């Protein structure tokens, strides 16, 4: 069990997953994914849990997958990260996320599986998969063009540059922009409102909202996971991971 994920019950009916590894900007390890997935599945089964919240401690949501983990051989397929994404993609109750600071990689793609996302005005998002020799995951190659339109999705996924909360709002990743430091309070207020509503009607509404995409999301998650699993041991990815830890720009000039 990972000590870097806190599971809290801030109020009746609300379960909160808090990423808590501030010295690594809340980078997510396999153990953390396993803990998150277990918490999602427990909240799904728990009659008292009506809303799930996601947030990060120490001023950031997450810097994404732990890059040191990416450098290790893939021990299991689907990976713990994909298993977490699968769990949250079929979670039956509302999910509300609060984003302060950085939300990188899976820190952004997991938001496409949330129902409400409150982003601080200084929050920074990034989908750096191509720059890391990787490819989209979390069904983002399906969900992001749907939410943002092809042009913006291609810009965010192909260039992989950081983008701000206003762009996240335009891309359909964020629901609302909150003042810096207020994202969690805004998310909690929303979760409280959702938790007071009739749970049966809420779950039916979520199921109907997502029904049209459910099969495509499940399939895309697996297709992407296969490609991603191959890419993470590619020479391009090895160069990108090494460059990150050596604090230098990656050099892809030798690749065909
Ligand atoms: N995996 C492993 N370690 C990470 C990490 C990650 N995803 N993100 C940050 N860290 C580590 C850094 O290596 C650094 O370690 P050090 O103190 O030993 O040098 C420490 O966490 C602090 O990060 P730092 O880069 O100094 O913070 P910053 O505020 O300057 O930048 C980010 C924050 C998020 C912009 C930057 O850390 C970053 O780009 N991280 C990688 C994001 C990424 O590509 N994730 C994978 C997505 S698929």
Short mmCIF file of C-alpha atoms and ligand atoms in Angstrom, two decimals:
data_model
loop_
_atom_site.label_atom_id
_atom_site.label_comp_id
_atom_site.label_asym_id
_atom_site.label_seq_id
_atom_site.Cartn_x
_atom_site.Cartn_y
_atom_site.Cartn_z
CA UNK A 1 0.00 0.00 0.00
CA UNK A 2 1.27 3.43 -0.90
CA UNK A 3 1.64 6.08 1.76
CA UNK A 4 1.63 8.68 -1.03
CA UNK A 5 -2.12 8.46 -1.56
CA UNK A 6 -4.48 9.60 1.18
CA UNK A 7 -8.09 8.41 1.20
CA UNK A 8 -10.26 10.81 3.16
CA UNK A 9 -13.93 11.27 3.95
CA UNK A 10 -14.15 15.06 4.33
CA UNK A 11 -17.92 14.99 4.73
CA UNK A 12 -20.74 12.48 4.78
CA UNK A 13 -21.21 10.90 1.36
CA UNK A 14 -17.88 12.16 -0.03
CA UNK A 15 -14.75 10.04 -0.56
CA UNK A 16 -11.61 11.95 -1.50
CA UNK A 17 -8.43 10.59 -3.11
CA UNK A 18 -5.52 12.94 -2.40
CA UNK A 19 -2.19 12.49 -4.20
CA UNK A 20 0.47 13.25 -1.63
CA UNK A 21 4.05 12.98 -2.82
CA UNK A 22 5.08 16.64 -2.89
CA UNK A 23 8.85 16.07 -3.29
CA UNK A 24 8.11 14.52 -6.71
CA UNK A 25 5.25 16.93 -7.52
CA UNK A 26 2.88 14.01 -6.81
CA UNK A 27 4.31 11.83 -9.62
CA UNK A 28 2.33 8.60 -9.58
CA UNK A 29 4.00 5.20 -9.03
CA UNK A 30 2.54 1.74 -9.66
CA UNK A 31 1.81 1.37 -5.95
CA UNK A 32 -0.07 4.67 -5.96
CA UNK A 33 -2.17 3.62 -8.96
CA UNK A 34 -3.04 0.37 -7.18
CA UNK A 35 -4.14 2.29 -4.09
CA UNK A 36 -6.19 4.74 -6.20
CA UNK A 37 -7.88 1.94 -8.10
CA UNK A 38 -8.74 0.13 -4.89
CA UNK A 39 -10.24 3.34 -3.47
CA UNK A 40 -12.31 3.91 -6.63
CA UNK A 41 -13.68 0.36 -6.53
CA UNK A 42 -14.38 0.57 -2.79
CA UNK A 43 -16.26 3.86 -3.27
CA UNK A 44 -18.28 2.30 -6.07
CA UNK A 45 -19.37 -0.54 -3.78
CA UNK A 46 -19.91 1.64 -0.69
CA UNK A 47 -23.58 2.64 -0.42
CA UNK A 48 -22.66 5.62 1.75
CA UNK A 49 -20.21 7.02 -0.80
CA UNK A 50 -22.11 9.27 -3.21
CA UNK A 51 -19.36 11.40 -4.75
CA UNK A 52 -15.65 10.82 -5.38
CA UNK A 53 -13.16 13.68 -5.30
CA UNK A 54 -9.64 13.82 -6.75
CA UNK A 55 -7.01 16.36 -5.73
CA UNK A 56 -3.32 16.75 -4.95
CA UNK A 57 -1.47 17.99 -1.88
CA UNK A 58 1.34 20.55 -1.77
CA UNK A 59 0.03 22.90 -4.46
CA UNK A 60 0.04 20.48 -7.43
CA UNK A 61 -2.36 17.92 -8.80
CA UNK A 62 0.28 15.61 -10.28
CA UNK A 63 3.35 15.62 -12.54
CA UNK A 64 1.96 12.44 -14.10
CA UNK A 65 3.37 8.97 -14.24
CA UNK A 66 6.64 8.54 -12.34
CA UNK A 67 9.22 8.65 -15.14
CA UNK A 68 11.57 6.37 -13.17
CA UNK A 69 8.76 3.77 -13.26
CA UNK A 70 8.58 4.20 -17.04
CA UNK A 71 12.24 3.19 -17.22
CA UNK A 72 11.52 -0.14 -15.51
CA UNK A 73 10.31 -3.19 -17.49
CA UNK A 74 6.53 -3.44 -17.78
CA UNK A 75 5.68 -6.15 -15.23
CA UNK A 76 1.98 -6.41 -15.91
CA UNK A 77 -0.42 -5.72 -18.78
CA UNK A 78 -2.61 -3.74 -18.54
CA UNK A 79 -0.31 -1.65 -16.32
CA UNK A 80 -1.50 -0.40 -12.90
CA UNK A 81 -2.07 3.03 -14.47
CA UNK A 82 -4.36 1.60 -17.12
CA UNK A 83 -6.20 -0.48 -14.52
CA UNK A 84 -6.84 2.71 -12.53
CA UNK A 85 -8.10 4.50 -15.65
CA UNK A 86 -10.37 1.56 -16.45
CA UNK A 87 -11.78 1.68 -12.91
CA UNK A 88 -12.49 5.40 -13.02
CA UNK A 89 -13.94 5.19 -16.54
CA UNK A 90 -16.68 2.82 -15.35
CA UNK A 91 -17.20 4.38 -11.91
CA UNK A 92 -20.94 4.83 -11.48
CA UNK A 93 -21.05 7.91 -9.22
CA UNK A 94 -20.05 11.53 -9.88
CA UNK A 95 -16.32 12.37 -9.82
CA UNK A 96 -15.22 15.93 -8.99
CA UNK A 97 -11.58 17.02 -9.41
CA UNK A 98 -9.73 20.01 -7.97
CA UNK A 99 -6.64 21.15 -9.88
CA UNK A 100 -3.97 23.45 -8.46
CA UNK A 101 -0.51 23.72 -10.01
CA UNK A 102 0.62 21.07 -12.47
CA UNK A 103 -1.58 18.41 -14.08
CA UNK A 104 0.69 16.52 -16.47
CA UNK A 105 0.05 13.46 -18.63
CA UNK A 106 -2.36 11.16 -16.84
CA UNK A 107 -2.98 14.14 -14.53
CA UNK A 108 -4.85 15.65 -17.48
CA UNK A 109 -6.18 12.51 -19.19
CA UNK A 110 -7.87 11.23 -16.02
CA UNK A 111 -9.87 14.48 -15.94
CA UNK A 112 -11.66 13.38 -19.11
CA UNK A 113 -13.25 10.66 -16.93
CA UNK A 114 -14.35 13.14 -14.25
CA UNK A 115 -17.75 14.81 -14.29
CA UNK A 116 -16.76 18.21 -12.84
CA UNK A 117 -13.26 19.71 -12.89
CA UNK A 118 -12.42 22.91 -10.95
CA UNK A 119 -9.11 24.38 -12.12
CA UNK A 120 -7.27 27.16 -10.35
CA UNK A 121 -6.58 30.08 -12.68
CA UNK A 122 -2.83 29.39 -12.37
CA UNK A 123 -3.18 25.62 -12.98
CA UNK A 124 -0.91 24.28 -15.74
CA UNK A 125 -1.89 21.32 -17.92
CA UNK A 126 0.30 19.31 -20.27
CA UNK A 127 -0.03 16.28 -22.52
CA UNK A 128 3.67 15.61 -23.27
CA UNK A 129 3.30 12.06 -24.61
CA UNK A 130 4.84 12.65 -28.06
CA UNK A 131 7.71 14.62 -26.52
CA UNK A 132 8.45 11.58 -24.33
CA UNK A 133 8.40 9.16 -27.30
CA UNK A 134 5.00 7.93 -26.10
CA UNK A 135 1.42 8.17 -27.37
CA UNK A 136 -1.93 9.18 -25.84
CA UNK A 137 -3.44 7.06 -23.07
CA UNK A 138 -6.57 7.03 -20.95
CA UNK A 139 -8.80 7.05 -24.06
CA UNK A 140 -7.65 10.66 -24.60
CA UNK A 141 -7.20 10.06 -28.35
CA UNK A 142 -10.97 9.50 -28.43
CA UNK A 143 -12.27 11.74 -25.64
CA UNK A 144 -10.15 14.85 -26.22
CA UNK A 145 -11.09 15.42 -29.89
CA UNK A 146 -14.68 14.83 -28.84
CA UNK A 147 -14.46 17.42 -26.05
CA UNK A 148 -12.11 19.93 -27.68
CA UNK A 149 -12.56 19.39 -31.42
CA UNK A 150 -9.85 17.88 -33.60
CA UNK A 151 -7.82 21.09 -34.09
CA UNK A 152 -7.33 21.84 -30.41
CA UNK A 153 -6.86 18.15 -29.49
CA UNK A 154 -4.15 17.81 -32.15
CA UNK A 155 -2.45 20.97 -30.92
CA UNK A 156 -2.42 19.80 -27.30
CA UNK A 157 -1.43 16.19 -28.05
CA UNK A 158 1.06 16.74 -30.90
CA UNK A 159 2.89 19.83 -29.63
CA UNK A 160 2.64 18.71 -26.02
CA UNK A 161 3.09 22.25 -24.69
CA UNK A 162 1.88 23.42 -21.31
CA UNK A 163 -1.54 25.10 -21.40
CA UNK A 164 -3.47 27.21 -18.94
CA UNK A 165 -6.82 26.89 -17.20
CA UNK A 166 -8.58 29.06 -19.79
CA UNK A 167 -7.43 26.67 -22.53
CA UNK A 168 -8.47 23.68 -20.40
CA UNK A 169 -11.90 25.29 -20.16
CA UNK A 170 -12.00 25.82 -23.94
CA UNK A 171 -10.89 22.21 -24.50
CA UNK A 172 -13.70 20.86 -22.32
CA UNK A 173 -11.20 19.51 -19.78
CA UNK A 174 -12.23 21.94 -17.02
CA UNK A 175 -15.74 22.84 -15.88
CA UNK A 176 -14.88 26.11 -14.16
CA UNK A 177 -11.87 28.23 -13.29
CA UNK A 178 -11.46 29.12 -9.61
CA UNK A 179 -9.18 31.69 -7.97
CA UNK A 180 -5.75 30.27 -7.12
CA UNK A 181 -5.92 28.28 -3.90
CA UNK A 182 -9.71 27.92 -4.17
CA UNK A 183 -10.06 24.91 -6.51
CA UNK A 184 -10.48 22.43 -3.66
CA UNK A 185 -13.10 24.57 -1.90
CA UNK A 186 -15.03 24.95 -5.19
CA UNK A 187 -14.82 21.20 -5.82
CA UNK A 188 -15.93 20.38 -2.27
CA UNK A 189 -18.90 22.73 -2.58
CA UNK A 190 -19.91 20.98 -5.81
CA UNK A 191 -19.39 17.52 -4.26
CA UNK A 192 -21.56 18.51 -1.29
CA UNK A 193 -24.35 19.61 -3.64
CA UNK A 194 -24.10 16.39 -5.66
CA UNK A 195 -24.01 14.21 -2.52
CA UNK A 196 -27.33 15.65 -1.34
CA UNK A 197 -29.16 14.65 -4.54
CA UNK A 198 -31.01 11.35 -5.00
CA UNK A 199 -28.26 8.78 -5.70
CA UNK A 200 -30.32 6.52 -7.96
CA UNK A 201 -31.29 9.38 -10.28
CA UNK A 202 -27.68 10.60 -10.21
CA UNK A 203 -26.23 7.24 -11.23
CA UNK A 204 -28.82 6.75 -13.96
CA UNK A 205 -28.04 10.22 -15.31
CA UNK A 206 -24.30 9.50 -15.37
CA UNK A 207 -24.87 6.15 -17.05
CA UNK A 208 -27.04 7.77 -19.73
CA UNK A 209 -24.59 10.64 -20.27
CA UNK A 210 -21.75 8.19 -20.86
CA UNK A 211 -23.63 5.34 -22.53
CA UNK A 212 -22.96 6.41 -26.11
CA UNK A 213 -19.20 6.47 -25.52
CA UNK A 214 -18.80 3.56 -23.09
CA UNK A 215 -17.76 0.94 -25.62
CA UNK A 216 -15.48 3.25 -27.59
CA UNK A 217 -13.80 4.39 -24.36
CA UNK A 218 -13.22 0.80 -23.18
CA UNK A 219 -11.80 -0.22 -26.56
CA UNK A 220 -9.64 2.89 -26.97
CA UNK A 221 -8.17 2.43 -23.50
CA UNK A 222 -6.89 -1.02 -24.50
CA UNK A 223 -5.73 -0.09 -28.02
CA UNK A 224 -3.79 2.86 -26.61
CA UNK A 225 -2.40 0.73 -23.77
CA UNK A 226 -0.97 -1.71 -26.29
CA UNK A 227 0.71 1.04 -28.32
CA UNK A 228 1.86 2.82 -25.16
CA UNK A 229 3.34 -0.39 -23.75
CA UNK A 230 5.43 -0.82 -26.90
CA UNK A 231 6.46 2.84 -27.04
CA UNK A 232 7.71 3.06 -23.46
CA UNK A 233 10.60 0.68 -24.22
CA UNK A 234 11.36 2.33 -27.59
CA UNK A 235 14.70 4.08 -28.19
CA UNK A 236 12.81 7.37 -28.57
CA UNK A 237 11.27 6.99 -25.12
CA UNK A 238 14.54 5.87 -23.52
CA UNK A 239 16.21 9.01 -24.85
CA UNK A 240 13.36 11.22 -23.55
CA UNK A 241 13.35 9.64 -20.06
CA UNK A 242 17.14 9.87 -19.75
CA UNK A 243 17.04 13.52 -20.89
CA UNK A 244 14.45 14.35 -18.20
CA UNK A 245 16.60 13.05 -15.35
CA UNK A 246 19.79 14.51 -16.88
CA UNK A 247 17.95 17.87 -17.07
CA UNK A 248 18.78 18.34 -20.74
CA UNK A 249 16.79 18.65 -23.98
CA UNK A 250 16.09 15.31 -25.64
CA UNK A 251 17.79 14.71 -29.02
CA UNK A 252 15.67 12.73 -31.48
CA UNK A 253 17.82 13.57 -34.54
CA UNK A 254 19.21 10.03 -34.90
CA UNK A 255 15.79 8.38 -35.28
CA UNK A 256 14.22 7.56 -38.68
N1 LIG B 1 8.51 11.39 -12.48
C1 LIG B 1 9.58 11.31 -11.67
N2 LIG B 1 10.12 12.36 -11.03
C2 LIG B 1 9.53 13.55 -11.23
C3 LIG B 1 8.41 13.71 -12.06
C4 LIG B 1 7.89 12.57 -12.70
N3 LIG B 1 6.82 12.62 -13.47
N4 LIG B 1 8.05 15.02 -12.05
C5 LIG B 1 8.91 15.65 -11.26
N5 LIG B 1 9.81 14.77 -10.76
C6 LIG B 1 10.91 15.06 -9.86
C7 LIG B 1 11.99 15.89 -10.55
O1 LIG B 1 12.92 15.03 -11.22
C8 LIG B 1 12.60 16.63 -9.40
O2 LIG B 1 13.51 15.75 -8.76
P1 LIG B 1 14.92 16.30 -8.15
O3 LIG B 1 14.47 17.18 -7.00
O4 LIG B 1 15.61 15.07 -7.73
O5 LIG B 1 15.59 17.06 -9.27
C9 LIG B 1 11.44 16.82 -8.42
O6 LIG B 1 10.44 15.88 -8.81
C10 LIG B 1 10.82 18.19 -8.51
O7 LIG B 1 10.48 18.46 -9.87
P2 LIG B 1 11.00 19.73 -10.68
O8 LIG B 1 11.07 19.34 -12.13
O9 LIG B 1 12.24 20.27 -10.07
O10 LIG B 1 9.78 20.74 -10.43
P3 LIG B 1 9.36 22.00 -11.31
O11 LIG B 1 8.38 22.75 -10.46
O12 LIG B 1 10.56 22.73 -11.84
O13 LIG B 1 8.57 21.38 -12.58
C11 LIG B 1 7.05 19.87 -13.64
C12 LIG B 1 7.37 20.67 -12.38
C13 LIG B 1 5.83 19.02 -13.36
C14 LIG B 1 6.79 20.84 -14.80
C15 LIG B 1 8.27 19.00 -14.02
O14 LIG B 1 8.67 18.30 -12.85
C16 LIG B 1 8.00 17.99 -15.10
O15 LIG B 1 7.95 18.32 -16.27
N6 LIG B 1 7.88 16.71 -14.70
C17 LIG B 1 7.71 15.60 -15.62
C18 LIG B 1 6.32 15.56 -16.16
C19 LIG B 1 6.15 14.42 -17.12
O16 LIG B 1 6.64 14.44 -18.23
N7 LIG B 1 5.41 13.39 -16.68
C20 LIG B 1 5.12 12.22 -17.45
C21 LIG B 1 3.85 12.39 -18.19
S1 LIG B 1 3.47 11.01 -19.26
#
